[in-house]
Tab-separated table of C-alpha atoms and ligand atoms in Angstrom:
chain	number	residue	atom	x	y	z
U	289	MET	CA	-52.756	80.147	-55.548
U	290	LYS	CA	-49.881	77.701	-55.108
U	291	SER	CA	-47.146	79.323	-53.033
U	292	PRO	CA	-44.375	80.718	-55.252
U	293	GLU	CA	-41.151	78.787	-55.712
U	294	LYS	CA	-39.103	80.881	-58.080
U	295	PHE	CA	-36.287	82.901	-56.525
U	296	GLU	CA	-37.277	86.311	-57.909
U	297	THR	CA	-40.855	85.959	-56.623
U	298	LEU	CA	-39.792	84.641	-53.224
U	299	ALA	CA	-37.276	87.482	-52.920
U	300	ILE	CA	-40.056	90.052	-53.249
U	301	HIS	CA	-42.811	88.303	-51.306
U	302	ALA	CA	-41.566	85.594	-48.909
U	303	GLY	CA	-42.070	86.470	-45.254
U	304	GLN	CA	-44.099	89.581	-46.071
U	305	SER	CA	-47.745	90.485	-46.337
U	306	PRO	CA	-49.493	93.870	-46.227
U	307	ASP	CA	-49.497	95.321	-42.722
U	308	PRO	CA	-52.808	94.275	-41.096
U	309	THR	CA	-53.478	97.663	-39.478
U	310	THR	CA	-52.731	100.028	-42.396
U	311	GLY	CA	-52.285	97.932	-45.525
U	312	ALA	CA	-48.695	99.216	-45.888
U	313	ILE	CA	-46.999	97.130	-48.568
U	314	MET	CA	-43.584	97.387	-46.952
U	315	THR	CA	-43.104	95.629	-43.633
U	316	PRO	CA	-42.955	98.440	-41.043
U	317	ILE	CA	-39.899	99.148	-38.901
U	318	TYR	CA	-41.244	97.919	-35.574
U	319	GLN	CA	-39.045	100.180	-33.453
U	320	THR	CA	-40.093	98.754	-30.111
U	321	SER	CA	-38.263	96.918	-27.360
U	322	THR	CA	-41.310	95.355	-25.720
U	323	TYR	CA	-44.931	94.328	-26.373
U	324	TRP	CA	-48.179	94.760	-24.490
U	325	GLN	CA	-49.651	91.652	-22.881
U	326	GLU	CA	-53.380	91.304	-22.315
U	327	SER	CA	-52.783	89.101	-19.290
U	328	PRO	CA	-49.463	87.723	-17.964
U	329	GLY	CA	-48.095	85.422	-20.686
U	330	LYS	CA	-51.003	86.205	-23.043
U	331	HIS	CA	-49.567	88.173	-25.989
U	332	LYS	CA	-49.610	88.335	-29.779
U	333	GLY	CA	-46.470	86.255	-30.305
U	334	TYR	CA	-43.943	88.905	-29.306
U	335	GLU	CA	-42.695	89.540	-25.764
U	336	TYR	CA	-39.344	91.317	-25.971
U	337	SER	CA	-37.274	92.404	-28.981
U	338	ARG	CA	-34.056	90.577	-28.078
U	339	THR	CA	-36.048	87.393	-28.533
U	340	ASP	CA	-38.273	88.359	-31.478
U	341	ASN	CA	-39.280	91.406	-33.493
U	342	PRO	CA	-41.760	91.498	-36.413
U	343	THR	CA	-39.414	93.323	-38.850
U	344	ARG	CA	-36.691	90.821	-38.022
U	345	ALA	CA	-39.114	87.900	-38.360
U	346	ALA	CA	-40.026	89.062	-41.877
U	347	LEU	CA	-36.356	89.260	-42.887
U	348	GLU	CA	-35.631	85.852	-41.378
U	349	ALA	CA	-38.526	84.203	-43.201
U	350	ASN	CA	-37.477	85.898	-46.444
U	351	LEU	CA	-33.816	84.856	-46.284
U	352	ALA	CA	-34.719	81.350	-45.110
U	353	ALA	CA	-36.975	80.954	-48.176
U	354	LEU	CA	-34.153	82.142	-50.445
U	355	GLU	CA	-31.871	79.483	-48.960
U	356	GLY	CA	-34.597	76.856	-49.379
U	357	THR	CA	-35.554	76.306	-45.751
U	358	LYS	CA	-37.989	77.554	-43.124
U	359	TYR	CA	-35.371	77.991	-40.395
U	360	GLY	CA	-33.416	81.255	-40.459
U	361	LEU	CA	-32.028	83.762	-37.967
U	362	SER	CA	-30.607	87.198	-38.607
U	363	PHE	CA	-27.807	88.808	-36.640
U	364	ALA	CA	-26.120	92.126	-35.897
U	365	SER	CA	-23.234	91.221	-38.249
U	366	GLY	CA	-21.603	88.270	-39.980
U	367	CYS	CA	-19.213	88.047	-37.015
U	368	ALA	CA	-22.150	87.983	-34.568
U	369	ALA	CA	-23.595	85.042	-36.552
U	370	MET	CA	-20.245	83.222	-36.461
U	371	THR	CA	-19.809	83.771	-32.717
U	372	THR	CA	-23.333	82.551	-31.982
U	373	ILE	CA	-22.893	79.356	-34.024
U	374	MET	CA	-19.679	78.573	-32.169
U	375	MET	CA	-21.460	78.865	-28.801
U	376	GLY	CA	-23.155	75.593	-29.766
U	377	TYR	CA	-19.801	73.835	-29.281
U	378	GLN	CA	-17.757	73.360	-26.134
U	379	ALA	CA	-14.219	73.237	-24.770
U	380	GLY	CA	-12.334	70.315	-26.271
U	381	ASP	CA	-14.283	70.316	-29.556
U	382	HIS	CA	-12.224	70.454	-32.741
U	383	ILE	CA	-13.180	72.379	-35.870
U	384	ILE	CA	-11.685	71.889	-39.333
U	385	CYS	CA	-11.755	75.200	-41.190
U	386	CYS	CA	-10.661	75.857	-44.759
U	387	ASP	CA	-7.282	77.580	-44.794
U	388	ASP	CA	-8.271	80.671	-46.781
U	389	VAL	CA	-10.954	82.557	-44.861
U	390	TYR	CA	-11.925	86.163	-44.147
U	391	GLY	CA	-9.292	87.671	-41.810
U	392	GLY	CA	-11.947	88.411	-39.177
U	393	THR	CA	-13.032	84.760	-39.130
U	394	TYR	CA	-9.431	83.659	-38.634
U	395	ARG	CA	-8.995	86.244	-35.860
U	396	LEU	CA	-12.232	85.225	-34.087
U	397	PHE	CA	-11.199	81.558	-34.135
U	398	THR	CA	-7.529	81.918	-33.206
U	399	LYS	CA	-7.555	84.937	-30.881
U	400	VAL	CA	-10.937	84.704	-29.162
U	401	LEU	CA	-12.598	81.286	-29.325
U	402	SER	CA	-9.385	79.309	-28.846
U	403	LYS	CA	-9.208	80.882	-25.354
U	404	PHE	CA	-12.399	78.969	-24.515
U	405	GLY	CA	-10.878	75.598	-25.401
U	406	LEU	CA	-12.103	75.229	-28.986
U	407	GLU	CA	-9.404	73.841	-31.252
U	408	PHE	CA	-9.065	74.768	-34.933
U	409	SER	CA	-7.164	73.202	-37.836
U	410	PHE	CA	-6.859	75.330	-40.984
U	411	VAL	CA	-6.702	73.026	-43.988
U	412	ASP	CA	-6.662	73.442	-47.777
U	413	LEU	CA	-9.974	71.762	-48.554
U	414	THR	CA	-9.621	71.919	-52.316
U	415	ASP	CA	-8.037	68.514	-51.539
U	416	LEU	CA	-10.725	66.617	-49.617
U	417	SER	CA	-8.441	63.730	-48.697
U	418	LYS	CA	-7.086	66.187	-46.117
U	419	LEU	CA	-10.310	65.844	-44.127
U	420	ASP	CA	-9.439	62.271	-43.116
U	421	ARG	CA	-5.880	63.313	-42.349
U	422	HIS	CA	-6.933	66.132	-40.000
U	423	LYS	CA	-9.905	64.459	-38.358
U	424	LYS	CA	-9.723	63.902	-34.608
U	425	LYS	CA	-12.004	62.062	-32.244
U	426	GLN	CA	-13.311	65.447	-31.076
U	427	THR	CA	-13.954	66.922	-34.561
U	428	LYS	CA	-17.449	68.425	-34.469
U	429	LEU	CA	-17.631	70.870	-37.356
U	430	VAL	CA	-16.225	71.502	-40.841
U	431	TRP	CA	-16.332	75.201	-41.718
U	432	ILE	CA	-15.840	76.348	-45.288
U	433	GLU	CA	-16.070	79.437	-47.410
U	434	THR	CA	-16.527	78.796	-51.117
U	435	PRO	CA	-15.360	80.782	-53.014
U	436	THR	CA	-12.803	81.541	-50.301
U	437	ASN	CA	-11.816	85.055	-49.305
U	438	PRO	CA	-9.589	86.360	-50.919
U	439	LEU	CA	-8.087	83.553	-53.060
U	440	LEU	CA	-11.429	82.401	-54.512
U	441	LYS	CA	-10.681	78.695	-54.093
U	442	ILE	CA	-13.708	76.490	-54.715
U	443	ILE	CA	-14.541	73.674	-52.292
U	444	ASP	CA	-16.925	70.824	-53.098
U	445	ILE	CA	-19.894	71.473	-50.783
U	446	LYS	CA	-21.653	68.179	-51.473
U	447	GLN	CA	-18.536	66.144	-50.687
U	448	VAL	CA	-17.787	68.113	-47.520
U	449	ALA	CA	-21.381	67.690	-46.307
U	450	GLN	CA	-21.314	63.939	-47.015
U	451	TRP	CA	-17.984	63.538	-45.234
U	452	ALA	CA	-19.285	65.486	-42.215
U	453	LYS	CA	-22.429	63.338	-41.958
U	454	LYS	CA	-20.422	60.136	-42.252
U	455	ASN	CA	-18.044	61.304	-39.543
U	456	GLY	CA	-20.651	62.496	-37.056
U	457	CYS	CA	-20.033	66.224	-37.370
U	458	HIS	CA	-21.709	69.286	-38.825
U	459	SER	CA	-20.828	71.220	-41.960
U	460	LEU	CA	-21.167	74.982	-42.370
U	461	VAL	CA	-20.815	77.021	-45.558
U	462	ASP	CA	-20.144	80.746	-45.408
U	463	ASN	CA	-22.048	81.698	-48.578
U	464	THR	CA	-21.298	85.427	-48.387
U	465	PHE	CA	-19.421	85.647	-51.719
U	466	MET	CA	-22.222	83.965	-53.658
U	467	SER	CA	-25.477	85.166	-52.037
U	468	PRO	CA	-28.461	82.781	-52.038
U	469	TYR	CA	-29.052	83.589	-55.703
U	470	LEU	CA	-25.879	81.905	-56.939
U	471	GLN	CA	-25.422	79.015	-54.518
U	472	ASN	CA	-27.585	77.123	-52.015
U	473	PRO	CA	-25.433	75.034	-49.655
U	474	LEU	CA	-28.377	73.531	-47.727
U	475	ALA	CA	-29.664	71.927	-50.934
U	476	LEU	CA	-26.211	70.354	-51.319
U	477	GLY	CA	-26.453	68.824	-47.836
U	478	ALA	CA	-24.740	71.378	-45.571
U	479	ASP	CA	-26.116	71.668	-42.029
U	480	TYR	CA	-25.660	75.429	-41.818
U	481	VAL	CA	-25.453	78.282	-44.307
U	482	LEU	CA	-24.059	81.603	-43.087
U	483	HIS	CA	-23.996	85.065	-44.632
U	484	SER	CA	-22.493	88.385	-43.861
U	485	THR	CA	-25.612	90.198	-45.132
U	486	THR	CA	-23.481	93.347	-45.080
U	487	LYS	CA	-22.372	92.247	-48.574
U	488	TYR	CA	-24.551	91.187	-51.543
U	489	ILE	CA	-27.752	90.722	-49.530
U	490	GLY	CA	-27.611	94.291	-48.177
U	491	GLY	CA	-26.102	95.321	-51.495
U	492	HIS	CA	-25.920	99.086	-50.940
U	493	SER	CA	-23.073	99.429	-48.410
U	494	ASP	CA	-25.449	100.952	-45.878
U	495	VAL	CA	-26.112	98.146	-43.404
U	496	VAL	CA	-24.151	95.565	-41.380
U	497	GLY	CA	-25.791	92.207	-40.669
U	498	GLY	CA	-25.551	88.424	-40.592
U	499	PHE	CA	-27.722	85.387	-41.266
U	500	ILE	CA	-27.750	81.675	-40.427
U	501	GLY	CA	-30.028	79.149	-42.108
U	502	THR	CA	-30.405	75.438	-41.388
U	503	THR	CA	-32.769	72.650	-42.399
U	504	SER	CA	-32.632	71.129	-38.898
U	505	GLU	CA	-35.222	72.206	-36.354
U	506	GLU	CA	-32.927	71.026	-33.590
U	507	LEU	CA	-29.971	73.132	-34.789
U	508	PHE	CA	-32.270	76.109	-35.344
U	509	LYS	CA	-33.512	75.884	-31.749
U	510	LEU	CA	-29.957	75.673	-30.452
U	511	VAL	CA	-28.798	78.746	-32.399
U	512	LYS	CA	-31.954	80.669	-31.486
U	513	PHE	CA	-31.414	79.823	-27.803
U	514	ASN	CA	-27.798	80.988	-27.979
U	515	GLN	CA	-28.713	84.137	-29.899
U	516	ASN	CA	-31.272	85.076	-27.256
U	517	ASN	CA	-28.657	84.516	-24.555
U	518	LEU	CA	-25.862	86.400	-26.321
U	519	GLY	CA	-28.080	89.191	-27.637
U	520	ALA	CA	-26.376	89.199	-31.063
U	521	ILE	CA	-29.434	90.668	-32.780
U	522	PRO	CA	-29.920	93.242	-35.539
U	523	GLY	CA	-32.092	96.321	-34.967
U	524	PRO	CA	-35.398	96.696	-36.850
U	525	MET	CA	-34.088	99.485	-39.108
U	526	ASP	CA	-31.235	97.254	-40.290
U	527	CYS	CA	-33.687	94.396	-40.888
U	528	PHE	CA	-35.889	96.717	-42.936
U	529	LEU	CA	-32.933	97.800	-45.095
U	530	SER	CA	-31.871	94.202	-45.737
U	531	LEU	CA	-35.434	93.167	-46.548
U	532	ARG	CA	-35.726	96.025	-49.014
U	533	SER	CA	-32.503	94.842	-50.643
U	534	THR	CA	-33.376	91.181	-51.218
U	535	LYS	CA	-36.112	92.325	-53.625
U	536	THR	CA	-33.452	93.257	-56.202
U	537	LEU	CA	-30.908	90.563	-55.325
U	538	ALA	CA	-31.471	88.446	-58.450
U	539	ILE	CA	-30.996	91.242	-60.973
U	540	ARG	CA	-28.129	92.746	-59.038
U	541	MET	CA	-26.277	89.415	-58.938
U	542	GLU	CA	-26.741	88.899	-62.661
U	543	ARG	CA	-25.154	92.258	-63.441
U	544	HIS	CA	-22.348	91.710	-60.877
U	545	CYS	CA	-21.517	88.441	-62.667
U	546	ASP	CA	-21.727	89.924	-66.186
U	547	ASN	CA	-19.496	92.871	-65.296
U	548	ALA	CA	-17.002	90.656	-63.442
U	549	LYS	CA	-16.647	88.311	-66.434
U	550	ILE	CA	-15.795	91.224	-68.723
U	551	ILE	CA	-13.275	92.656	-66.270
U	552	ALA	CA	-11.674	89.264	-65.494
U	553	ASN	CA	-11.151	88.633	-69.213
U	554	TRP	CA	-9.734	92.130	-69.701
U	555	LEU	CA	-7.333	91.699	-66.750
U	556	ASN	CA	-6.334	88.301	-68.099
U	557	GLU	CA	-5.116	89.911	-71.339
U	558	HIS	CA	-3.357	92.852	-69.670
U	559	LYS	CA	0.447	92.718	-69.834
U	560	GLN	CA	0.866	94.366	-66.421
U	561	VAL	CA	-1.199	91.673	-64.735
U	562	GLU	CA	0.726	88.608	-63.622
U	563	LYS	CA	-2.187	86.426	-62.540
U	564	VAL	CA	-5.986	86.664	-62.423
U	565	ILE	CA	-8.059	84.546	-60.045
U	566	TYR	CA	-11.721	84.285	-61.074
U	567	PRO	CA	-13.737	81.044	-60.944
U	568	GLY	CA	-15.284	81.848	-64.333
U	569	LEU	CA	-11.924	81.681	-66.148
U	570	SER	CA	-11.084	78.266	-67.580
U	571	SER	CA	-7.584	78.761	-66.089
U	572	HIS	CA	-9.061	78.630	-62.552
U	573	PRO	CA	-8.008	75.273	-61.011
U	574	GLN	CA	-11.574	74.472	-59.863
U	575	HIS	CA	-13.393	76.002	-62.833
U	576	GLN	CA	-15.262	72.757	-63.552
U	577	LEU	CA	-16.489	72.379	-59.958
U	578	ALA	CA	-17.468	76.058	-59.901
U	579	SER	CA	-19.570	75.535	-63.037
U	580	GLU	CA	-21.411	72.641	-61.400
U	581	GLN	CA	-21.895	74.039	-57.899
U	582	MET	CA	-22.591	77.717	-58.619
U	583	LYS	CA	-25.255	79.237	-60.825
U	584	ASP	CA	-22.740	81.819	-62.077
U	585	PHE	CA	-19.256	82.906	-61.049
U	586	GLY	CA	-19.928	85.941	-58.881
U	587	GLY	CA	-18.618	89.487	-58.716
U	588	MET	CA	-15.291	89.008	-56.902
U	589	ILE	CA	-11.915	88.961	-58.658
U	590	SER	CA	-8.402	88.785	-57.196
U	591	PHE	CA	-5.292	89.540	-59.222
U	592	VAL	CA	-1.569	90.104	-58.892
U	593	ILE	CA	-0.098	93.122	-60.603
U	594	ARG	CA	3.518	93.161	-61.837
U	595	GLY	CA	5.678	95.444	-59.669
U	596	GLY	CA	4.700	94.096	-56.235
U	597	LEU	CA	3.358	96.021	-53.274
U	598	GLU	CA	4.518	99.446	-54.479
U	599	LYS	CA	2.781	99.139	-57.850
U	600	ALA	CA	-0.350	97.747	-56.163
U	601	ARG	CA	-0.414	100.653	-53.713
U	602	GLN	CA	0.007	103.151	-56.574
U	603	THR	CA	-2.834	101.567	-58.525
U	604	LEU	CA	-5.157	101.689	-55.537
U	605	GLU	CA	-4.357	105.357	-54.973
U	606	LYS	CA	-5.084	106.204	-58.613
U	607	VAL	CA	-8.534	104.652	-59.132
U	608	LYS	CA	-11.363	107.151	-59.568
U	609	ILE	CA	-14.546	105.085	-59.978
U	610	PHE	CA	-13.510	102.086	-57.859
U	611	SER	CA	-13.445	103.069	-54.168
U	612	LEU	CA	-10.469	102.011	-52.104
U	613	ALA	CA	-12.317	100.318	-49.252
U	614	GLU	CA	-12.881	97.068	-47.362
U	615	SER	CA	-16.108	95.071	-47.806
U	616	LEU	CA	-17.786	93.877	-50.994
U	617	GLY	CA	-21.103	93.194	-52.656
U	618	GLY	CA	-22.385	96.758	-52.902
U	619	VAL	CA	-23.654	98.501	-56.031
U	620	GLU	CA	-20.398	100.463	-56.223
U	621	SER	CA	-17.109	98.817	-57.228
U	622	LEU	CA	-14.544	98.443	-54.446
U	623	ILE	CA	-10.834	97.691	-54.566
U	624	GLU	CA	-8.518	96.690	-51.719
U	625	LEU	CA	-5.242	95.106	-50.712
U	626	PRO	CA	-5.994	92.048	-48.503
U	627	ALA	CA	-2.475	91.865	-46.981
U	628	ILE	CA	-2.838	95.357	-45.507
U	629	MET	CA	-6.598	95.594	-45.135
U	630	THR	CA	-9.104	92.690	-44.813
U	631	HIS	CA	-6.519	89.985	-44.034
U	632	ALA	CA	-3.981	91.989	-41.999
U	633	SER	CA	-4.974	89.969	-38.909
U	634	ILE	CA	-3.502	86.815	-40.496
U	635	PRO	CA	0.222	86.578	-39.617
U	636	ALA	CA	2.525	87.459	-42.555
U	637	ASP	CA	4.148	83.997	-42.730
U	638	ILE	CA	0.743	82.275	-42.921
U	639	ARG	CA	-0.459	84.760	-45.559
U	640	LYS	CA	2.669	84.003	-47.560
U	641	SER	CA	2.231	80.229	-47.318
U	642	LEU	CA	-1.398	80.596	-48.437
U	643	GLY	CA	-0.426	82.682	-51.458
U	644	ILE	CA	-1.870	86.004	-50.271
U	645	ASP	CA	0.957	88.050	-51.838
U	646	ASP	CA	1.533	91.571	-50.566
U	647	GLY	CA	0.664	92.735	-54.092
U	648	LEU	CA	-2.569	90.718	-54.375
U	649	ILE	CA	-5.449	93.070	-55.219
U	650	ARG	CA	-9.095	92.132	-54.588
U	651	ILE	CA	-11.948	93.813	-56.402
U	652	SER	CA	-15.667	93.702	-55.810
U	653	VAL	CA	-17.173	94.486	-59.190
U	654	GLY	CA	-20.200	96.749	-58.851
U	655	LEU	CA	-23.034	97.719	-61.126
U	656	GLU	CA	-21.481	100.690	-62.938
U	657	HIS	CA	-21.074	100.412	-66.723
U	658	HIS	CA	-18.318	97.884	-67.450
U	659	GLU	CA	-16.604	100.207	-69.959
U	660	ASP	CA	-16.157	102.870	-67.267
U	661	LEU	CA	-14.756	100.272	-64.860
U	662	VAL	CA	-12.268	98.948	-67.415
U	663	ALA	CA	-11.213	102.512	-68.340
U	664	ASP	CA	-10.695	103.309	-64.655
U	665	LEU	CA	-8.417	100.302	-64.083
U	666	ASP	CA	-6.600	101.035	-67.338
U	667	GLN	CA	-5.715	104.588	-66.294
U	668	ALA	CA	-4.788	103.432	-62.776
U	669	PHE	CA	-2.334	100.831	-64.153
U	670	ARG	CA	-0.463	103.477	-66.158
U	671	GLU	CA	2.724	105.065	-64.776
G	188	P1T	O1	-18.363	92.169	-41.478
G	188	P1T	P1	-19.378	91.177	-40.985
G	188	P1T	O2	-20.773	91.456	-41.424
G	188	P1T	O3	-19.253	90.922	-39.510
G	188	P1T	O4	-19.046	89.780	-41.727
G	188	P1T	C1	-17.854	89.093	-41.569
G	188	P1T	C2	-17.550	88.245	-42.788
G	188	P1T	C3	-17.932	86.917	-42.781
G	188	P1T	N1	-17.680	86.115	-43.838
G	188	P1T	C4	-17.072	86.573	-44.950
G	188	P1T	C5	-16.832	85.658	-46.093
G	188	P1T	C6	-16.700	87.915	-45.019
G	188	P1T	O5	-16.103	88.336	-46.152
G	188	P1T	C7	-16.938	88.773	-43.921
G	188	P1T	C8	-16.541	90.213	-43.944
G	188	P1T	N2	-15.640	90.541	-44.955
G	188	P1T	C9	-15.139	91.784	-45.238
G	188	P1T	C10	-15.442	92.878	-44.533
G	188	P1T	C11	-14.238	91.857	-46.401
G	188	P1T	O6	-13.961	92.955	-46.902
G	188	P1T	O7	-13.801	90.777	-46.860
């Protein structure tokens, strides 16, 4: 049989085959740190679990296939993946990063990696002419999230990747908000795709993890080398949970998108809502680009409620089905206040200049029935 190419089939089968010793359909949790060698250096492909582990290898092959490549590595968290990538650069290198990023990414770059001589410029890359303006001789990497967290700006991946190639640097797309089902940055020319698999890939709010994919064997070897040195690896149980989750990724993402569309439209009509940010609304400034670059518009919505921080806080305290919590991408709907929670590590003046109002609410729309979700927000908005 020709090897499968469709996403849903790859999600269930890529990287996995029945266990040779027992026939177990599910890849076992190989809870081992080391591997027996028949003679020094003569082994079955595994020597030590920091370097390689069969459960991890299955997850890596699976996620790589979903991102359209054969080169993938999984990590202990999204932040572990980010740190490991950055170890491929050196003091004096300059990185252009989109201005609206996860607060933890901003904190890692400005508070940790800058101490090692890496220099970062945070730039609004919805305007790509800014790339030329911020480029330096030492620019080595362009780092984007699209949609960005939490303002859901859309950045043109193809154009960024082309610019990076032309200017002798790499491009990286943090694809966490989309999952491999809705967007494939490598196919659009990016050198790296990164995920916090804690989110849609894990999908059940029960595992923390990260992933990096690339189409370049050379970049893969570099990241693998650095991962083995840093030890930023996931345990086999976490790999098993993520691998179990990718099997339902396609249908989960479809329902996330359907529910989010209904809720975004409802919010858009609500008189207590000042502004709704959702790439699927025609009012979104990059709606056209989103329609071309993404398969659908995702499950994340940000909105500003009339009445500022106090009203936002009240709303978040009153929800009953939505959970007031950080993170996203799980089966259950989550609601949070970026200024106080996920993006608190970004200084207040920078948050303000970016447009992350104190009253900006971010929701991760889950898989509950959309009528229950709408009713929950409706009662929470009331005095
Ligand atoms: O939490 P971790 O698995 O380490 O992933 C970090 C990360 C990376 N990239 C993006 C786009 C992210 O949103 C995150 C984590 N974000 C949250 C916890 C959040 O609530 O936004």
